[in-house]
Short mmCIF file of C-alpha atoms in Angstrom, two decimals:
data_model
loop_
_atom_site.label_atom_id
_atom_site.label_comp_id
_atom_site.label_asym_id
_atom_site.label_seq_id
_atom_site.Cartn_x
_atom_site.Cartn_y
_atom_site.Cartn_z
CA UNK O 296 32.86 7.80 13.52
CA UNK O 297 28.85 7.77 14.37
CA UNK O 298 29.64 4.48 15.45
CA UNK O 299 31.83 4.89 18.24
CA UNK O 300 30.32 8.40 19.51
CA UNK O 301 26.98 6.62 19.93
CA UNK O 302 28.90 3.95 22.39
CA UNK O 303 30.65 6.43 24.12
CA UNK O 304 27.08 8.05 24.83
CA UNK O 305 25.67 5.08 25.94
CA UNK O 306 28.47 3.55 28.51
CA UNK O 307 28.29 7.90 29.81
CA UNK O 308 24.86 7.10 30.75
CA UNK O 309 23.89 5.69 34.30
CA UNK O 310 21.73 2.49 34.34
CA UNK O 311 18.96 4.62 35.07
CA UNK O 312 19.03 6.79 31.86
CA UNK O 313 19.77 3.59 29.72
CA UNK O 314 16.78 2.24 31.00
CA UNK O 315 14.67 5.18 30.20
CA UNK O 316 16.10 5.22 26.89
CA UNK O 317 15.38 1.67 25.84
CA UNK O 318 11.80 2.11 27.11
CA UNK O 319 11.20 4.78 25.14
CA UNK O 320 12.35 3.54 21.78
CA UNK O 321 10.50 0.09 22.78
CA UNK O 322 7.09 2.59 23.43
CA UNK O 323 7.96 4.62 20.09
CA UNK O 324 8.13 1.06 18.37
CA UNK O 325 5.02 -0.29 20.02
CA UNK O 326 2.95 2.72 19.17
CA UNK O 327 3.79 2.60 15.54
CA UNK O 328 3.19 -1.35 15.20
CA UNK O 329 -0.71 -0.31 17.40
CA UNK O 330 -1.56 2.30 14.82
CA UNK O 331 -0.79 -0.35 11.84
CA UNK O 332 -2.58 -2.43 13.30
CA UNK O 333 -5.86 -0.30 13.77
CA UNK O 334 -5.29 0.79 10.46
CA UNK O 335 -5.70 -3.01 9.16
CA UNK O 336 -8.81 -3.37 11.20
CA UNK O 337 -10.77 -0.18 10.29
CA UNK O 338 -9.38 -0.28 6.42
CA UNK O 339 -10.21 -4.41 6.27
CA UNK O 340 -6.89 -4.52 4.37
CA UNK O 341 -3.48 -6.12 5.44
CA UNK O 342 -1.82 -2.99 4.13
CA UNK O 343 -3.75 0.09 4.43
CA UNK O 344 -0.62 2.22 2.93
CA UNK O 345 1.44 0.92 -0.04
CA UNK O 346 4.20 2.87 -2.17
CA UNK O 347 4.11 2.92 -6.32
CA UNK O 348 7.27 1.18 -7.03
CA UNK O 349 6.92 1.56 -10.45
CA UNK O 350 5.99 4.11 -13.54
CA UNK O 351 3.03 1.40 -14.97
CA UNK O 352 0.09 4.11 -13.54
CA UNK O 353 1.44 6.90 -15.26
CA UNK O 354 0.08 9.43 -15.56
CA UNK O 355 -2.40 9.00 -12.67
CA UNK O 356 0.52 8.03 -9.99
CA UNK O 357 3.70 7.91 -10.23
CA UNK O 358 7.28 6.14 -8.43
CA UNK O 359 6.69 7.23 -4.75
CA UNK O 360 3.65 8.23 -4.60
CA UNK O 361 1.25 6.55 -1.67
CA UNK O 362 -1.70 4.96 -2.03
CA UNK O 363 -4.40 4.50 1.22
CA UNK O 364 -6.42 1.48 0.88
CA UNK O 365 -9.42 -0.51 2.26
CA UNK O 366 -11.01 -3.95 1.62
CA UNK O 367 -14.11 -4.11 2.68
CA UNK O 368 -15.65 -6.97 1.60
CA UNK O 369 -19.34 -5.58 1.11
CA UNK O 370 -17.93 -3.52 -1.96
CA UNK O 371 -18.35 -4.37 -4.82
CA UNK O 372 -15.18 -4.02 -7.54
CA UNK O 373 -15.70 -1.40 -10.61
CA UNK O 374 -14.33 -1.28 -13.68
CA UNK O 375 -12.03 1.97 -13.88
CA UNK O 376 -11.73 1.16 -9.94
CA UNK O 377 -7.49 1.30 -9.12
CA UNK O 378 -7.09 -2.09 -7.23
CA UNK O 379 -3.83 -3.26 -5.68
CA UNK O 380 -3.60 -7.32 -5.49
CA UNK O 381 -1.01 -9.97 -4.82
CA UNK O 382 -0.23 -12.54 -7.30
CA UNK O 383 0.75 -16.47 -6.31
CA UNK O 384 4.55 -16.51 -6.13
CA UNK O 385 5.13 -13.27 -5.99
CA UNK O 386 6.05 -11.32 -2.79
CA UNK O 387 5.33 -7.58 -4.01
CA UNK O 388 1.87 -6.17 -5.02
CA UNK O 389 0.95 -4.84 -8.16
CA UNK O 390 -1.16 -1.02 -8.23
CA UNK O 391 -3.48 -1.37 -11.45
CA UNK O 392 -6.76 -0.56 -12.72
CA UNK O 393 -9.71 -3.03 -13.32
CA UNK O 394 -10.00 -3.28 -17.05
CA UNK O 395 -12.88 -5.65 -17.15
CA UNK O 396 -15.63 -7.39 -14.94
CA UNK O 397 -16.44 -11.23 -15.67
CA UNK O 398 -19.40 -11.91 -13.27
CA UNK O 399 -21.03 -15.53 -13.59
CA UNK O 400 -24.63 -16.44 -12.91
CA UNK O 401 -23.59 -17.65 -9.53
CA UNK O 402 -22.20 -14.14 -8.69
CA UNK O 403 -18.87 -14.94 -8.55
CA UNK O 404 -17.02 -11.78 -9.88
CA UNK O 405 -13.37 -12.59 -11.76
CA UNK O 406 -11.58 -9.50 -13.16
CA UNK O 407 -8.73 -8.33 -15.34
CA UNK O 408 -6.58 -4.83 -14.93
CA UNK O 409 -3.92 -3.41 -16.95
CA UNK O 410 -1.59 -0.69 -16.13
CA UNK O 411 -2.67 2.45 -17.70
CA UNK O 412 0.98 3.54 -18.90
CA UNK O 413 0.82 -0.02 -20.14
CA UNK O 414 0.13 -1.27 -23.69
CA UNK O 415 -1.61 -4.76 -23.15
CA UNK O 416 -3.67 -5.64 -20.00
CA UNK O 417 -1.71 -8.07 -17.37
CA UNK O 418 -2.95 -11.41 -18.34
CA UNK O 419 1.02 -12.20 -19.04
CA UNK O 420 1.76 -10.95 -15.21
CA UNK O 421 -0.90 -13.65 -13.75
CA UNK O 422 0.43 -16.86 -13.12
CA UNK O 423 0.51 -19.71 -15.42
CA UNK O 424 -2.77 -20.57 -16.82
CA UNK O 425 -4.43 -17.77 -14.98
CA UNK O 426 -6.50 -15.32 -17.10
CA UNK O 427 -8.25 -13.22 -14.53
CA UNK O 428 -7.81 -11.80 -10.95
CA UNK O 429 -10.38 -12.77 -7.71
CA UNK O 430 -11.28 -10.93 -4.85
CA UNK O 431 -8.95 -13.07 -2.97
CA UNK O 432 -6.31 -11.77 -4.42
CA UNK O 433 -7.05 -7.99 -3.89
CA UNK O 434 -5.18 -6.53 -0.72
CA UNK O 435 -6.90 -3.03 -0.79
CA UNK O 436 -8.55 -0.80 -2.99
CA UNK O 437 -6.63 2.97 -3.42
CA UNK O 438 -9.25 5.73 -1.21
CA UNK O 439 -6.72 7.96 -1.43
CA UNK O 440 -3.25 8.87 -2.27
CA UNK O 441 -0.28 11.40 -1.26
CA UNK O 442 2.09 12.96 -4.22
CA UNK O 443 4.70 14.74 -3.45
CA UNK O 444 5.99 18.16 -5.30
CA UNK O 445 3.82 17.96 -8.60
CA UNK O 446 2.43 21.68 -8.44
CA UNK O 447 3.37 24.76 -9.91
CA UNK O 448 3.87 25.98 -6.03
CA UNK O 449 5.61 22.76 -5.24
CA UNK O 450 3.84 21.91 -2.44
CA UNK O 451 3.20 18.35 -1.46
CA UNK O 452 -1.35 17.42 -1.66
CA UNK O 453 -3.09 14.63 0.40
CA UNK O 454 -5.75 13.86 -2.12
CA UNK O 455 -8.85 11.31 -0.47
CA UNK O 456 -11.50 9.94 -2.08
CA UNK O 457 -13.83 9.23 0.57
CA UNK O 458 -17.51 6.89 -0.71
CA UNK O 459 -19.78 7.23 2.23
#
């Protein structure tokens, strides 16, 4: 069993080597949660990488595929623009496309986005009474996205879309 080799390996080692071992897995761990972390701060978005969970942007993306985002507030939202946004009561984000721009006299922009392997727009995914989406509720805007094995030569692309 995995199980039991692993904690035959570990009570082999000498204090030392344990040591050493559990510092680098703690180092490995740190690292990764540093780079998220600079990744939120130079993207502006609480989760620069997200993961289509769902065939609703077919044809564009697909189950899988990863999207990179920022949020920079300064920019303003397009329509045709793929936007990913969180929706009261619900813990997982959605990956859509603005459909429409509602901008008031004030300049307070409201939108609405629809799926685009979807028939209707996702007015019935809002909450209750809610017929358009805020910049508040946007956690990035896709820059960029990675699909894996969709060529002829089946070889995986990194695709960015970089706005300078």
């Amino acid at each position: 069993m995995l199980s039991l080799d692993f904690l035959d390996d570990v009570r082999r080692m000498n204090k030392r080597q344990l040591y050493y071992q559990v510092l680098n897995f703690g180092m490995i761990v740190s690292s990764a949660l540093m780079i998220w972390k600079g990744l939120m701060v130079i993207t502006g978005s609480e989760s620069p990488i997200v993961v289509v969970l769902s065939g609703s942007m077919e044809p564009a993306f697909h189950r899988g595929d990863l999207l990179f985002l920022t949020n920079r507030v300064e920019d303003p939202i397009r329509v045709g623009e793929i936007v990913v946004f969180r929706i009261e009561g619900r813990e997982i984000p959605i990956v859509h496309r603005v459909l429409k721009i509602h901008e008031k006299q004030n300049g307070h922009i409201k939108f609405l986005t629809k799926g685009d392997n979807n028939a209707v727009d996702d007015r019935g995914l809002y909450k209750q009474g809610q017929h358009w989406l805020e910049k508040k509720d946007v956690v990035g805007r896709a820059r960029g996205f990675y699909q894996e094995n969709r060529s002829v030569e089946d070889r995986n692309y990194l695709f960015l879309t970089l706005e300078l």
